[in-house]
Short mmCIF file of C-alpha atoms in Angstrom, two decimals:
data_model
loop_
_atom_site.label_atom_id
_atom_site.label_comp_id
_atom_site.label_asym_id
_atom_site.label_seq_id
_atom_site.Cartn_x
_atom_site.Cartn_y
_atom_site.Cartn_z
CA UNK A 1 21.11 -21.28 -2.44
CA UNK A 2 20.28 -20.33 -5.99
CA UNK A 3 19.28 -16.58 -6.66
CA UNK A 4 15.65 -18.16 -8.27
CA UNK A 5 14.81 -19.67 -4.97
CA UNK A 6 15.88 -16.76 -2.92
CA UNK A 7 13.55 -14.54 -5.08
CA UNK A 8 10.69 -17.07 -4.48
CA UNK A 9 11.14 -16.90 -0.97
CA UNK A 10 11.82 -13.18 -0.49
CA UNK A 11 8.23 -13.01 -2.68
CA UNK A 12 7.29 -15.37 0.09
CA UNK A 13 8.09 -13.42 2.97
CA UNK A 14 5.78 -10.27 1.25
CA UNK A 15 3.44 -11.94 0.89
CA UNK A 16 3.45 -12.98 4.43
CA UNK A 17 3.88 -9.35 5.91
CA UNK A 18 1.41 -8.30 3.99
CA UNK A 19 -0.98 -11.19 5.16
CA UNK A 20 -0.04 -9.58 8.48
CA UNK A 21 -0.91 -6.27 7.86
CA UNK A 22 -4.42 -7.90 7.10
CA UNK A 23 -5.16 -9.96 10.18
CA UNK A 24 -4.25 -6.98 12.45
CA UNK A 25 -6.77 -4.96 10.85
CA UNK A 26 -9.28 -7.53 11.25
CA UNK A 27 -8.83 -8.78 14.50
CA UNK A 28 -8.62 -4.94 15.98
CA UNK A 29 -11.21 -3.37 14.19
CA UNK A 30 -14.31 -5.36 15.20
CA UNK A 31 -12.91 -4.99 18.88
CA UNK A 32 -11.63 -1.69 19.70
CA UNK A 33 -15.35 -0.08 19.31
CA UNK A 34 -16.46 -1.92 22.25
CA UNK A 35 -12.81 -1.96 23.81
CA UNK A 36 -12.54 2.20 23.89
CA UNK A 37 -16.20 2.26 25.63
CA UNK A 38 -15.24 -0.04 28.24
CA UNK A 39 -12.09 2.81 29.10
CA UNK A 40 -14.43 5.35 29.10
CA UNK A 41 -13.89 7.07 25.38
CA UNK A 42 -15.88 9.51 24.09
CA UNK A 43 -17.21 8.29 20.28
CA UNK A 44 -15.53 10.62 18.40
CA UNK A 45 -12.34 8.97 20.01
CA UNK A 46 -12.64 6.02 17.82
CA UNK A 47 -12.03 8.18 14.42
CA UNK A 48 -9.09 9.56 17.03
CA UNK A 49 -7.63 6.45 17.36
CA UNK A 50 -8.29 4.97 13.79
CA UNK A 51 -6.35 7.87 12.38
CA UNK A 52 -3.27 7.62 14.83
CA UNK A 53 -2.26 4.73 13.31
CA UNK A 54 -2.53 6.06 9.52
CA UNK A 55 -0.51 9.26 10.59
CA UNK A 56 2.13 7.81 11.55
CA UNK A 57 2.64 5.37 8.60
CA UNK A 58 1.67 9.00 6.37
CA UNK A 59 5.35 10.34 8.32
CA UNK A 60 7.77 7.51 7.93
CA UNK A 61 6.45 6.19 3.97
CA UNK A 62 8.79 8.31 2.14
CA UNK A 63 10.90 8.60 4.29
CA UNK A 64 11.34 4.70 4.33
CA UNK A 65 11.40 4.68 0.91
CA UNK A 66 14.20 7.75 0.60
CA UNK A 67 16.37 5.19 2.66
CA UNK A 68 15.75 2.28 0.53
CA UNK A 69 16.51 4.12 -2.62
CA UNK A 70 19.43 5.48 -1.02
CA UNK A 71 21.06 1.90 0.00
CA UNK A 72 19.08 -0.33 -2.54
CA UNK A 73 18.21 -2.74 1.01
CA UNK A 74 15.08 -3.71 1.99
CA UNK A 75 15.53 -6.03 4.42
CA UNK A 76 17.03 -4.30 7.19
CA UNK A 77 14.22 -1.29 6.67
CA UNK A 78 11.25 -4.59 7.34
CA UNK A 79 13.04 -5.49 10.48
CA UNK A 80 13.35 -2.18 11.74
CA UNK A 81 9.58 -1.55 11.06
CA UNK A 82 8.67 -4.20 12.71
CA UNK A 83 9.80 -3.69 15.97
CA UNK A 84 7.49 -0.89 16.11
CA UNK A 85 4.57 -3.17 15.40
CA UNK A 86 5.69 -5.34 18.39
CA UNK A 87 5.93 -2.69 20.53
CA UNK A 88 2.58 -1.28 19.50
CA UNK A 89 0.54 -4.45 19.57
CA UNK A 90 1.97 -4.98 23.13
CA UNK A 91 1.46 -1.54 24.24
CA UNK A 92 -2.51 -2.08 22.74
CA UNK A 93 -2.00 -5.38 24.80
CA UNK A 94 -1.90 -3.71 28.16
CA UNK A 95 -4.58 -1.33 27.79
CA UNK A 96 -4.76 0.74 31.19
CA UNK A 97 -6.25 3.89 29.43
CA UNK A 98 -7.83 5.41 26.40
CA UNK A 99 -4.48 7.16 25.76
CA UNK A 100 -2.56 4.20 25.88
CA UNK A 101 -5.05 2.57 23.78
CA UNK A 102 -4.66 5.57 20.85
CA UNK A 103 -0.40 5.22 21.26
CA UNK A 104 -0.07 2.02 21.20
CA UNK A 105 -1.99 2.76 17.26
CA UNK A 106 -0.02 5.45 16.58
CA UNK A 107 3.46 3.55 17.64
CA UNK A 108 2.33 0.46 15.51
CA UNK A 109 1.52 2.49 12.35
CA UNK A 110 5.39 3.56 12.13
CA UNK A 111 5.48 -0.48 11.01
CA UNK A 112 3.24 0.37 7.95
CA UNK A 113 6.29 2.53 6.49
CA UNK A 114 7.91 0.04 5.31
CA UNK A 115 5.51 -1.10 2.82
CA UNK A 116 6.67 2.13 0.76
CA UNK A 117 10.69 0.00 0.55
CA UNK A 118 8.58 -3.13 -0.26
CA UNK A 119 6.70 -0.94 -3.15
CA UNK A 120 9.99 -0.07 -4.69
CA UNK A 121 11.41 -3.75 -4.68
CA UNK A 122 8.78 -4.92 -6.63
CA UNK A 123 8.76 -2.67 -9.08
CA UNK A 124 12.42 -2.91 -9.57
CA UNK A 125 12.19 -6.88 -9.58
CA UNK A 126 9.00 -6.86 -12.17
CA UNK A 127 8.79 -6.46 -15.39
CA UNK A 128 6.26 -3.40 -16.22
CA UNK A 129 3.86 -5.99 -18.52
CA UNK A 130 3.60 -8.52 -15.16
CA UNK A 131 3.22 -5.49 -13.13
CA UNK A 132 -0.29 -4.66 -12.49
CA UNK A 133 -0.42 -9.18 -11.68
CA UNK A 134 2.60 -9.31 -9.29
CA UNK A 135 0.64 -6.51 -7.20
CA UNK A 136 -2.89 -8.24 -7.25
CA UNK A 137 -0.78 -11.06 -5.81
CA UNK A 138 0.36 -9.09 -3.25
CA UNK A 139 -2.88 -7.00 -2.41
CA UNK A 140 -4.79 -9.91 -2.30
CA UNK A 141 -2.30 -11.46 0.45
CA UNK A 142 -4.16 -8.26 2.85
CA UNK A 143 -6.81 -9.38 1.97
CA UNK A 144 -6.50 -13.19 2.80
CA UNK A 145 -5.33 -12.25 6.00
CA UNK A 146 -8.58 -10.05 6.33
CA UNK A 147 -10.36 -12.76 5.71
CA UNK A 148 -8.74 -15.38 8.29
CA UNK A 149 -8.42 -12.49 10.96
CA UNK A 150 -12.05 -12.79 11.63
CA UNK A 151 -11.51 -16.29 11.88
CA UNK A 152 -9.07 -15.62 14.51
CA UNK A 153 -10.94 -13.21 16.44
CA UNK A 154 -13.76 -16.34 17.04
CA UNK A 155 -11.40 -17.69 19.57
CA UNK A 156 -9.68 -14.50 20.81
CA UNK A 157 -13.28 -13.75 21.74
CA UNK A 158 -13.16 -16.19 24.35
CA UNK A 159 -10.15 -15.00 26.57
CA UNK A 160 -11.01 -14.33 29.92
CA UNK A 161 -7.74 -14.92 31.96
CA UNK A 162 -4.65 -12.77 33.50
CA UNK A 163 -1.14 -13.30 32.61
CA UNK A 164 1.41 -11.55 35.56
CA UNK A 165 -0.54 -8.49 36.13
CA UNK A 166 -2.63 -8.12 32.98
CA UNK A 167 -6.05 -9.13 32.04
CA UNK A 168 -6.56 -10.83 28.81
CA UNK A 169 -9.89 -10.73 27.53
CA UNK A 170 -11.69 -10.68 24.11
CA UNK A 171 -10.39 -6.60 23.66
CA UNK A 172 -7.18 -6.92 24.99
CA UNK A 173 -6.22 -10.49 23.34
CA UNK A 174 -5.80 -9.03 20.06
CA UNK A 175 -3.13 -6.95 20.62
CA UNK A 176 -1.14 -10.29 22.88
CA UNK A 177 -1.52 -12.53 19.49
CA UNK A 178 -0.70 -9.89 16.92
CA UNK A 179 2.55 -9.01 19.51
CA UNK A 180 3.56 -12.94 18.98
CA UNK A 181 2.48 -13.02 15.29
CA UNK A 182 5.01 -9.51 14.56
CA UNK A 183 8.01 -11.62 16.47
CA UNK A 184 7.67 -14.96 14.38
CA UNK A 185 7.97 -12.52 11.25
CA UNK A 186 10.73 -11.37 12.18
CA UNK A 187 12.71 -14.49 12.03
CA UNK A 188 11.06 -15.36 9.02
CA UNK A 189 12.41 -12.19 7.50
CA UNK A 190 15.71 -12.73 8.89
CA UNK A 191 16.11 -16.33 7.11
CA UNK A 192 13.86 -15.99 3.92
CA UNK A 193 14.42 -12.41 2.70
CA UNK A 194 17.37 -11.21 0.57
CA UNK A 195 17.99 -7.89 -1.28
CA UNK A 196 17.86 -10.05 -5.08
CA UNK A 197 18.90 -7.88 -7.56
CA UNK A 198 16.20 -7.55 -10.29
CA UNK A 199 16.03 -10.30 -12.16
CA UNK A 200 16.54 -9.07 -16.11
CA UNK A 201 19.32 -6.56 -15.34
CA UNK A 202 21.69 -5.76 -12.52
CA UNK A 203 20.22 -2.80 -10.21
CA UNK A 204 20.89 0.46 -11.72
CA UNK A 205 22.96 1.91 -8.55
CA UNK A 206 25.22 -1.32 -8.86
CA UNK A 207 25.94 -0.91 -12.66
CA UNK A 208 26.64 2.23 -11.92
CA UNK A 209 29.14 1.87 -9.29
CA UNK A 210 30.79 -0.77 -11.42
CA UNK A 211 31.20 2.25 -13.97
CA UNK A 212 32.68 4.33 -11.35
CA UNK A 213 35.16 2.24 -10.68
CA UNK A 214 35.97 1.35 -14.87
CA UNK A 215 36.05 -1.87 -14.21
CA UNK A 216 37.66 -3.83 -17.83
CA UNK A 217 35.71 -7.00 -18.12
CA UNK A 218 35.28 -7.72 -21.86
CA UNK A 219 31.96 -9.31 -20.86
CA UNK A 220 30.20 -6.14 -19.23
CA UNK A 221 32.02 -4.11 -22.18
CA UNK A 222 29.43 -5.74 -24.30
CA UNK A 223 26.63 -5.53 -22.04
CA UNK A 224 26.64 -1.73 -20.92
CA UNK A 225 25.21 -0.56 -24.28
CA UNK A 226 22.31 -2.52 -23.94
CA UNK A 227 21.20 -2.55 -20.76
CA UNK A 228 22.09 1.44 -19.76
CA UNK A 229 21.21 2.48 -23.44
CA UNK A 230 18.25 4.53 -21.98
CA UNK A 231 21.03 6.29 -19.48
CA UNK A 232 22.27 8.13 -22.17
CA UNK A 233 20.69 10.93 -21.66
CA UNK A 234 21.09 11.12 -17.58
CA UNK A 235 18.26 10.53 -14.86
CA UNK A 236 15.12 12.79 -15.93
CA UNK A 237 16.30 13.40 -19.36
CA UNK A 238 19.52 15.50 -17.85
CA UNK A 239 22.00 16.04 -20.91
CA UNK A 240 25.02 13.41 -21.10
CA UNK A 241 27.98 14.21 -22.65
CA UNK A 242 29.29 12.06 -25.02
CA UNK A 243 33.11 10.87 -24.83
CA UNK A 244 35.55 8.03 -26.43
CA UNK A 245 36.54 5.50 -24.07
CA UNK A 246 39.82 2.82 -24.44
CA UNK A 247 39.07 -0.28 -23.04
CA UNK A 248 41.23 -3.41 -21.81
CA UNK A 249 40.89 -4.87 -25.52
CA UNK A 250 41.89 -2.10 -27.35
CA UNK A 251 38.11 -1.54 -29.05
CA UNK A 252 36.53 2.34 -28.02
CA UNK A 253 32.68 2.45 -26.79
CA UNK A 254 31.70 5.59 -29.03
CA UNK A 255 29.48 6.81 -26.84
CA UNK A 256 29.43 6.37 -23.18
CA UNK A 257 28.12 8.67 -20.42
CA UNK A 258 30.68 10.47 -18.15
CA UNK A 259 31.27 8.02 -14.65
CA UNK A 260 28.64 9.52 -12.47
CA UNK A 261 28.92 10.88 -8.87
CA UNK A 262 27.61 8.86 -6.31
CA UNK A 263 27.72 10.36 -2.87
CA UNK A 264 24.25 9.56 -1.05
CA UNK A 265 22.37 12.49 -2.48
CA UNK A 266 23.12 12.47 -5.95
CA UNK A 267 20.42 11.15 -7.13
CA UNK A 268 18.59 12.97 -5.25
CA UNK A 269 19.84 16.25 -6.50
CA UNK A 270 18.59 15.48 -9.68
CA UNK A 271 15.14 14.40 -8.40
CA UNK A 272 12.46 17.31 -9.08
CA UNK A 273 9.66 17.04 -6.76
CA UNK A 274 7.63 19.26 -9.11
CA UNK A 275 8.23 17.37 -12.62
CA UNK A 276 7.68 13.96 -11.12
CA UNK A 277 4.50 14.92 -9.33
CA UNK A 278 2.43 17.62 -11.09
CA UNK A 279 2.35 15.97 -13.88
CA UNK A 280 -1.26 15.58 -15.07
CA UNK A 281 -1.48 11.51 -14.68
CA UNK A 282 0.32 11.69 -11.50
CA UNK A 283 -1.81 13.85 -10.06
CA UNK A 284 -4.87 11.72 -11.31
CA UNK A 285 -3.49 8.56 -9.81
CA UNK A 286 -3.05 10.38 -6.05
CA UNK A 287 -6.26 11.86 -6.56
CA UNK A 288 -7.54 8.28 -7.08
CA UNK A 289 -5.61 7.34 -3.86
CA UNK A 290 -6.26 10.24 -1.90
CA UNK A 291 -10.70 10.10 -2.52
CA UNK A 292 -11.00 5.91 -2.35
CA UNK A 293 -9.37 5.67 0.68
CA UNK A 294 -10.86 8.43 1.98
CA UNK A 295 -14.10 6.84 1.13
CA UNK A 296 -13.39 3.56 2.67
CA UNK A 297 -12.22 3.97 5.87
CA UNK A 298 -14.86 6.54 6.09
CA UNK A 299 -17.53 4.05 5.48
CA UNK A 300 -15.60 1.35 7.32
CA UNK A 301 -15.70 4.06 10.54
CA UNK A 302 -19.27 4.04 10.32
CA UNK A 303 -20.19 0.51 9.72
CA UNK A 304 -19.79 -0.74 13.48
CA UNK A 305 -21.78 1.92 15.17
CA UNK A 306 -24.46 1.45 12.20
CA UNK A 307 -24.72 -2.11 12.58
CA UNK A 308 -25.20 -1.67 16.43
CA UNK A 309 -27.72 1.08 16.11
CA UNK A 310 -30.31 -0.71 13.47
CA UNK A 311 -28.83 -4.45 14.00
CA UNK A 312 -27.68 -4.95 17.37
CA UNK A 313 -24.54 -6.68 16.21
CA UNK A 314 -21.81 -7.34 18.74
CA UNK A 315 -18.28 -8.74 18.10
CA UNK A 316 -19.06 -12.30 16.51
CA UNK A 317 -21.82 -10.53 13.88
CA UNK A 318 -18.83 -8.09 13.16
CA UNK A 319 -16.22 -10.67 12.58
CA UNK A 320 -17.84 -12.67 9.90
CA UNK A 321 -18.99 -9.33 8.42
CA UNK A 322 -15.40 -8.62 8.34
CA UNK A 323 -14.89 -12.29 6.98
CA UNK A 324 -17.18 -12.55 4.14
CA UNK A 325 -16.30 -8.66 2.93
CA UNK A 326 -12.52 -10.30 3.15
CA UNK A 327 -13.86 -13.19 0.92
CA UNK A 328 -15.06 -10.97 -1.95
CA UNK A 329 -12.06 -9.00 -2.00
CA UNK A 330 -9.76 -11.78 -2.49
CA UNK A 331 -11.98 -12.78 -5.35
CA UNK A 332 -12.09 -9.53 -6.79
CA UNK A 333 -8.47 -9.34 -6.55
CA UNK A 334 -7.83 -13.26 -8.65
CA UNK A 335 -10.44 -11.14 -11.06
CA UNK A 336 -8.53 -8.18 -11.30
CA UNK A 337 -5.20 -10.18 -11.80
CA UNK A 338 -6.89 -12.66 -14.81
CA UNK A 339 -8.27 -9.01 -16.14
CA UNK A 340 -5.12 -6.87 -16.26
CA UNK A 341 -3.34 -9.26 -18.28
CA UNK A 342 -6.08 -8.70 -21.13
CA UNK A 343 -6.75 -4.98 -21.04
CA UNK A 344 -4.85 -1.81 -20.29
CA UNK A 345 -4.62 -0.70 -16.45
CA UNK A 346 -6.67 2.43 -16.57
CA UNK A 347 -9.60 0.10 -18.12
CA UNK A 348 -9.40 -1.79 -15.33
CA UNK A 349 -9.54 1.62 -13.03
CA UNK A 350 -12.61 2.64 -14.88
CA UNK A 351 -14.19 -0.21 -14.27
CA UNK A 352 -13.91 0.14 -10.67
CA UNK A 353 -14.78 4.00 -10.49
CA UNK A 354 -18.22 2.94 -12.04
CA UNK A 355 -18.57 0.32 -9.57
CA UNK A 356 -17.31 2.97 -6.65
CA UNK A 357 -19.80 5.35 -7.87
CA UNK A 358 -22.71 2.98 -7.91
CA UNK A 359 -22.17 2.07 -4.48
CA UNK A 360 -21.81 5.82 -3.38
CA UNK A 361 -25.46 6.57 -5.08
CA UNK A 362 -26.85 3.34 -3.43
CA UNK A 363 -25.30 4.64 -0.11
CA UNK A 364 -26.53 7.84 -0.17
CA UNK A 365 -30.13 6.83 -1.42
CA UNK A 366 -30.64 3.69 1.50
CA UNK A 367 -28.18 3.85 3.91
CA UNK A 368 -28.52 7.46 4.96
CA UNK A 369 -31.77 7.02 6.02
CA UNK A 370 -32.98 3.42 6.55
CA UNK A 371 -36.84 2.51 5.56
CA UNK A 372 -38.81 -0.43 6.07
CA UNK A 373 -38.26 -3.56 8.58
CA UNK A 374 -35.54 -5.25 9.90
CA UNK A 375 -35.33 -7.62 6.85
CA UNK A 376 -35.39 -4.69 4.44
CA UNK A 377 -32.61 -2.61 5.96
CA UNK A 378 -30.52 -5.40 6.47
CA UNK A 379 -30.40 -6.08 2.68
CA UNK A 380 -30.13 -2.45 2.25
CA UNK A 381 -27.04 -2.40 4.35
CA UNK A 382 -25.72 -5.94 2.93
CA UNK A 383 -26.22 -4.54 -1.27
CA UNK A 384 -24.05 -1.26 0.02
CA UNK A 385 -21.24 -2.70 1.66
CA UNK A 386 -20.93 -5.43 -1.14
CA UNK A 387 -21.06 -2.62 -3.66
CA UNK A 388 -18.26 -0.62 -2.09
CA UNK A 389 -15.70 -4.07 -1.32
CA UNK A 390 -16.34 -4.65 -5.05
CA UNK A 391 -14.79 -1.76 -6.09
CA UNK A 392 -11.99 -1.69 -4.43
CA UNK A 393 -9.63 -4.18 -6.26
CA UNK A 394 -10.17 -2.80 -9.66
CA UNK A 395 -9.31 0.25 -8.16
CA UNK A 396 -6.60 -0.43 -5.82
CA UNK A 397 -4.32 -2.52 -8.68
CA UNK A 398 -4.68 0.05 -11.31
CA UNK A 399 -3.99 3.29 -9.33
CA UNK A 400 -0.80 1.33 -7.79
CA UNK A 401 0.29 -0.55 -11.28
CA UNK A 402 0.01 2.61 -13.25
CA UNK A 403 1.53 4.80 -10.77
CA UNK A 404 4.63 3.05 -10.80
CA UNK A 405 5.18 3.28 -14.91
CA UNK A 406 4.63 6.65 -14.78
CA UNK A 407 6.96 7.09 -12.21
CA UNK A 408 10.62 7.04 -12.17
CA UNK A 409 12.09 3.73 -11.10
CA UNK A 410 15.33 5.03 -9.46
CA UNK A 411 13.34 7.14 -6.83
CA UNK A 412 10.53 4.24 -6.75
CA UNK A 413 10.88 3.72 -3.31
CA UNK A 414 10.47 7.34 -2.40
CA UNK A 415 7.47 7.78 -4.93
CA UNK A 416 5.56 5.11 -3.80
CA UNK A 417 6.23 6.51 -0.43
CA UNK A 418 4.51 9.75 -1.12
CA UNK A 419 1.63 7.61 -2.30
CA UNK A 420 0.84 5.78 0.61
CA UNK A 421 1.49 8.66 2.62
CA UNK A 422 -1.34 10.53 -0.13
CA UNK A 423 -3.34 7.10 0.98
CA UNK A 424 -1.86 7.71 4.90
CA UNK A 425 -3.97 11.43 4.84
CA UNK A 426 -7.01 9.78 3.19
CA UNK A 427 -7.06 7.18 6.30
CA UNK A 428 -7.01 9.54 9.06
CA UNK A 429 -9.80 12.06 7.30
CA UNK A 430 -12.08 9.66 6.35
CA UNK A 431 -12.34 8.08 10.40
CA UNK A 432 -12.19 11.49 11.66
CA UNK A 433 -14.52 12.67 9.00
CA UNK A 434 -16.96 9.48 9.44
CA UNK A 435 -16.74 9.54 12.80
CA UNK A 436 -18.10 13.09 13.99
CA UNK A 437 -20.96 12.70 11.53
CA UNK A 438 -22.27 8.82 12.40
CA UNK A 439 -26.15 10.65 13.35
CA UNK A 440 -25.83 12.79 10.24
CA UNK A 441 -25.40 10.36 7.54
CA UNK A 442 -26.44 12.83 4.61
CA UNK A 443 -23.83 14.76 4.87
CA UNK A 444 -21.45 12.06 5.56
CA UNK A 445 -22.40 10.01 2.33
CA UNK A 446 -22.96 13.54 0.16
CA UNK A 447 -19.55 14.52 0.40
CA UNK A 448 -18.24 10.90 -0.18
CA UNK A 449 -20.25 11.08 -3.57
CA UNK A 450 -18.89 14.57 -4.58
CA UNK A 451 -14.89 13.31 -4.23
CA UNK A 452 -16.24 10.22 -6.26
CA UNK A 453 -17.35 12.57 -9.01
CA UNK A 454 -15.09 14.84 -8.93
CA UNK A 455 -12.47 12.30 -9.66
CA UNK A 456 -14.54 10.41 -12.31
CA UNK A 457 -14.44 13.98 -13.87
CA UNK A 458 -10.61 14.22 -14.01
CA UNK A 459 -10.22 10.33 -14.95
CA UNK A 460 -12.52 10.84 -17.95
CA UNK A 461 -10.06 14.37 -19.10
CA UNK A 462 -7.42 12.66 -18.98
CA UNK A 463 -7.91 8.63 -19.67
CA UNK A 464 -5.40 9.28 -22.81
CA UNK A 465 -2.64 9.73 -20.29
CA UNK A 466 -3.02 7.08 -18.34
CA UNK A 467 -0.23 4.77 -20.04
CA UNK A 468 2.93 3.44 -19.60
CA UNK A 469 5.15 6.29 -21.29
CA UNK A 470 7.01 5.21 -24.53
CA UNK A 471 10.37 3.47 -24.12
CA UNK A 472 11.38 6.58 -26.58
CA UNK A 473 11.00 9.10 -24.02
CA UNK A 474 14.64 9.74 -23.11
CA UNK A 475 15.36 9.57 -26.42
CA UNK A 476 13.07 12.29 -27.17
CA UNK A 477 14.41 14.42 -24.52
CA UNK A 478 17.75 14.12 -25.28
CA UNK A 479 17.08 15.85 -28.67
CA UNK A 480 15.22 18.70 -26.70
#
């Protein structure tokens, strides 16, 4: 098989775990509400339980990621994550208690580290101009499979049977299917993913392990200038010495860096936590993390016991709630990819702050305190959530896009693993957060609205920095 059609198909496969990742959400979140009150949970157990599943994923990102930087594979880091999912999803499948319930989360978050690896091997496989598109694609694949997990939960809704001794019902049903769904991806990641090197240059650990070991191809001779002419200067603008070099054809490469020492923490000796992290953008583009995911899940915490309290809306009203809100994403997302192709990424995240911000006044001003009839608060409700879900792409591509320009590529996999795990906090505050405060809604929304300003604060000092740095950097550094 070609290496272009194993790429398409590895693409493939992400596209399909991360359509995954989308119908689990939707199928269990409508459900598990109802399905923790019928084991006797108290409500604040449903922030519990909603958090497990992000705290988990917050402990084994980077840590995922250090591995896949490590040993450049992917693959075998998706199969291991998955097996948690299975387990998790089955364990959520039996359901005897409330604790059971909030393991069988926490076990099937370890899953979600992975997507920290997959991070990494798409930025190292994408050019930084098709960037910002490649993960639209890829966000927007959650967000299809938001949008047909509803559809799913229609029929899981009618399960009333027992299979050996368990019951399967419209609560526990969810976690039977996504259990079979996590088992079929496995095989499909067994026969359709492959650890493709990146397609315009070899992957930098390979090139330089083919340094190490000096092999004399003629061929490569003429390569290595150009495509490690930016090692020069060693990882994180460490000082190279220069040397002469003979090769097999008798010609001398001027100026070549000394062969490099690989053992496995090499390159993580020269990693600085502190330079790659406090640096003023970076900070902005975790703080961007950190607050919209805070906000979201906080507001998606709150919407099922709101629409019960003023709408009476069981499990079918939640679904296509669910469904439609998964609609608008997806077309926010093919937006947001058409968009960042025409203007820089941090227009694209201003966009979406302003939009984030409208929503939180809007919030704040209706939703905290409902007035009028039925009909009224209804569209009160319906303008908020639509406000908030369109938001969230603009928002969601740029931080990640950005984020991984302004990172460094060899420690991708770990960097993108601190920000999910950044995200991975923001997930299990905002449910714990929105869920102690569902009867005060003031406070709730207030403090939702003072992140969002606070961060539209630091994105407006420092908009200038939010840019891919210049390809002269190392070059720069070097003469420092």
């Amino acid at each position: 098989m070609d290496v272009q059609r194993r790429r398409k198909l590895t693409f493939f496969s992400i596209g399909l775990i991360f359509s995954l990742s989308g119908v689990e959400y939707a199928v269990i979140l409508p459900t598990i509400w109802h399905y923790l009150q019928t084991l006797g949970a108290a409500p604040y157990f449903l922030g519990l339980t909603l958090s497990a599943f992000s705290f988990s994923g917050l402990l084994c990102g980077p840590l995922f990621g250090l591995v896949s930087d490590r040993t450049r594979t992917t693959k075998n880091i998706i199969l291991f994550s998955n097996c948690f999912e299975i387990v998790g999803n089955f364990m959520y499948f039996m359901g005897y208690s409330k604790w059971l319930l909030l393991s069988s989360r926490l076990v099937a978050g370890i899953g979600t580290g992975a997507g920290s690896s997959i991070f990494g091997f798409l930025t190292r496989n994408t050019a930084p101009e098709d960037r910002a598109t490649v993960f639209a694609a890829v966000m927007a694949c959650r967000q299809v499979g938001l949008l047909i997990g509803p559809a799913f939960n229609i029929f899981l809704r009618l399960c009333d049977f027992r299979l050996g001794p368990f019951v399967v019902n419209k609560f526990t049903a969810p976690g039977m299917f996504m259990c079979l769904l996590w088992l079929l991806l496995q095989l499909v990641v067994l026969l359709m993913f492959w650890d493709v090197p990146p397609q315009s240059s070899r992957a930098p650990l390979e090139e330089e392990q083919e340094e190490e070991k000096g092999e004399e191809n003629v061929e490569d001779d003429e390569e290595r200038p150009l495509v490690r002419s930016h090692d020069l200067t060693g990882s994180y603008g460490a000082v190279a010495t220069t040397q002469t070099q003979p090769v097999a054809n008798g010609n001398l490469i001027q100026t070549t860096p000394p062969p490099p020492d690989h053992s496995p923490s090499t390159l993580f000796r020269r990693f600085s936590a502190r330079r790659e992290f406090l640096r003023e953008e970076v900070v902005v583009l975790l703080t961007a993390q950190f607050i919209t995911l805070f906000n979201q899940t906080a507001l998606e915490t709150m919407v099922t016991p709101l629409t019960q309290r003023f709408f009476n809306f069981g499990e079918l009203e939640n679904s296509v709630m669910y469904c439609v809100c998964g609609l608008e994403v997806v077309a926010g997302f093919v937006f947001v990819r058409w968009l960042s192709r025409r203007v820089p990424e941090r227009v694209v995240l201003a966009v979406g702050l302003i939009l984030c911000n409208i929503s939180g006044v809007w919030c704040l001003i209706f939703l905290a305190n409902p007035q009028g009839g039925f009909s009224w608060q209804l569209a009160e409700f319906i303008i908020g959530v639509f406000l908030q879900v369109l938001g969230l792409p603009f928002v969601a591509v740029a931080q990640v896009s950005l984020f991984s320009k302004v990172t460094a590529e060899k420690t991708q996999g770990f960097s993108q693993g601190v920000r999910r795990s950044i995200g991975g906090l923001a997930t299990i505050l905002g449910p714990l957060w929105a869920g102690g405060l569902t009867s005060n809604l003031y406070v709730m929304l207030g403090v939702m609205m003072a992140l969002l300003t606070l961060l539209t604060i630091m994105m407006t000092f420092s908009y200038e920095r939010l840019v891919e740095p210049p390809t002269t950097e190392h070059k720069h550094t070097k003469e420092h």
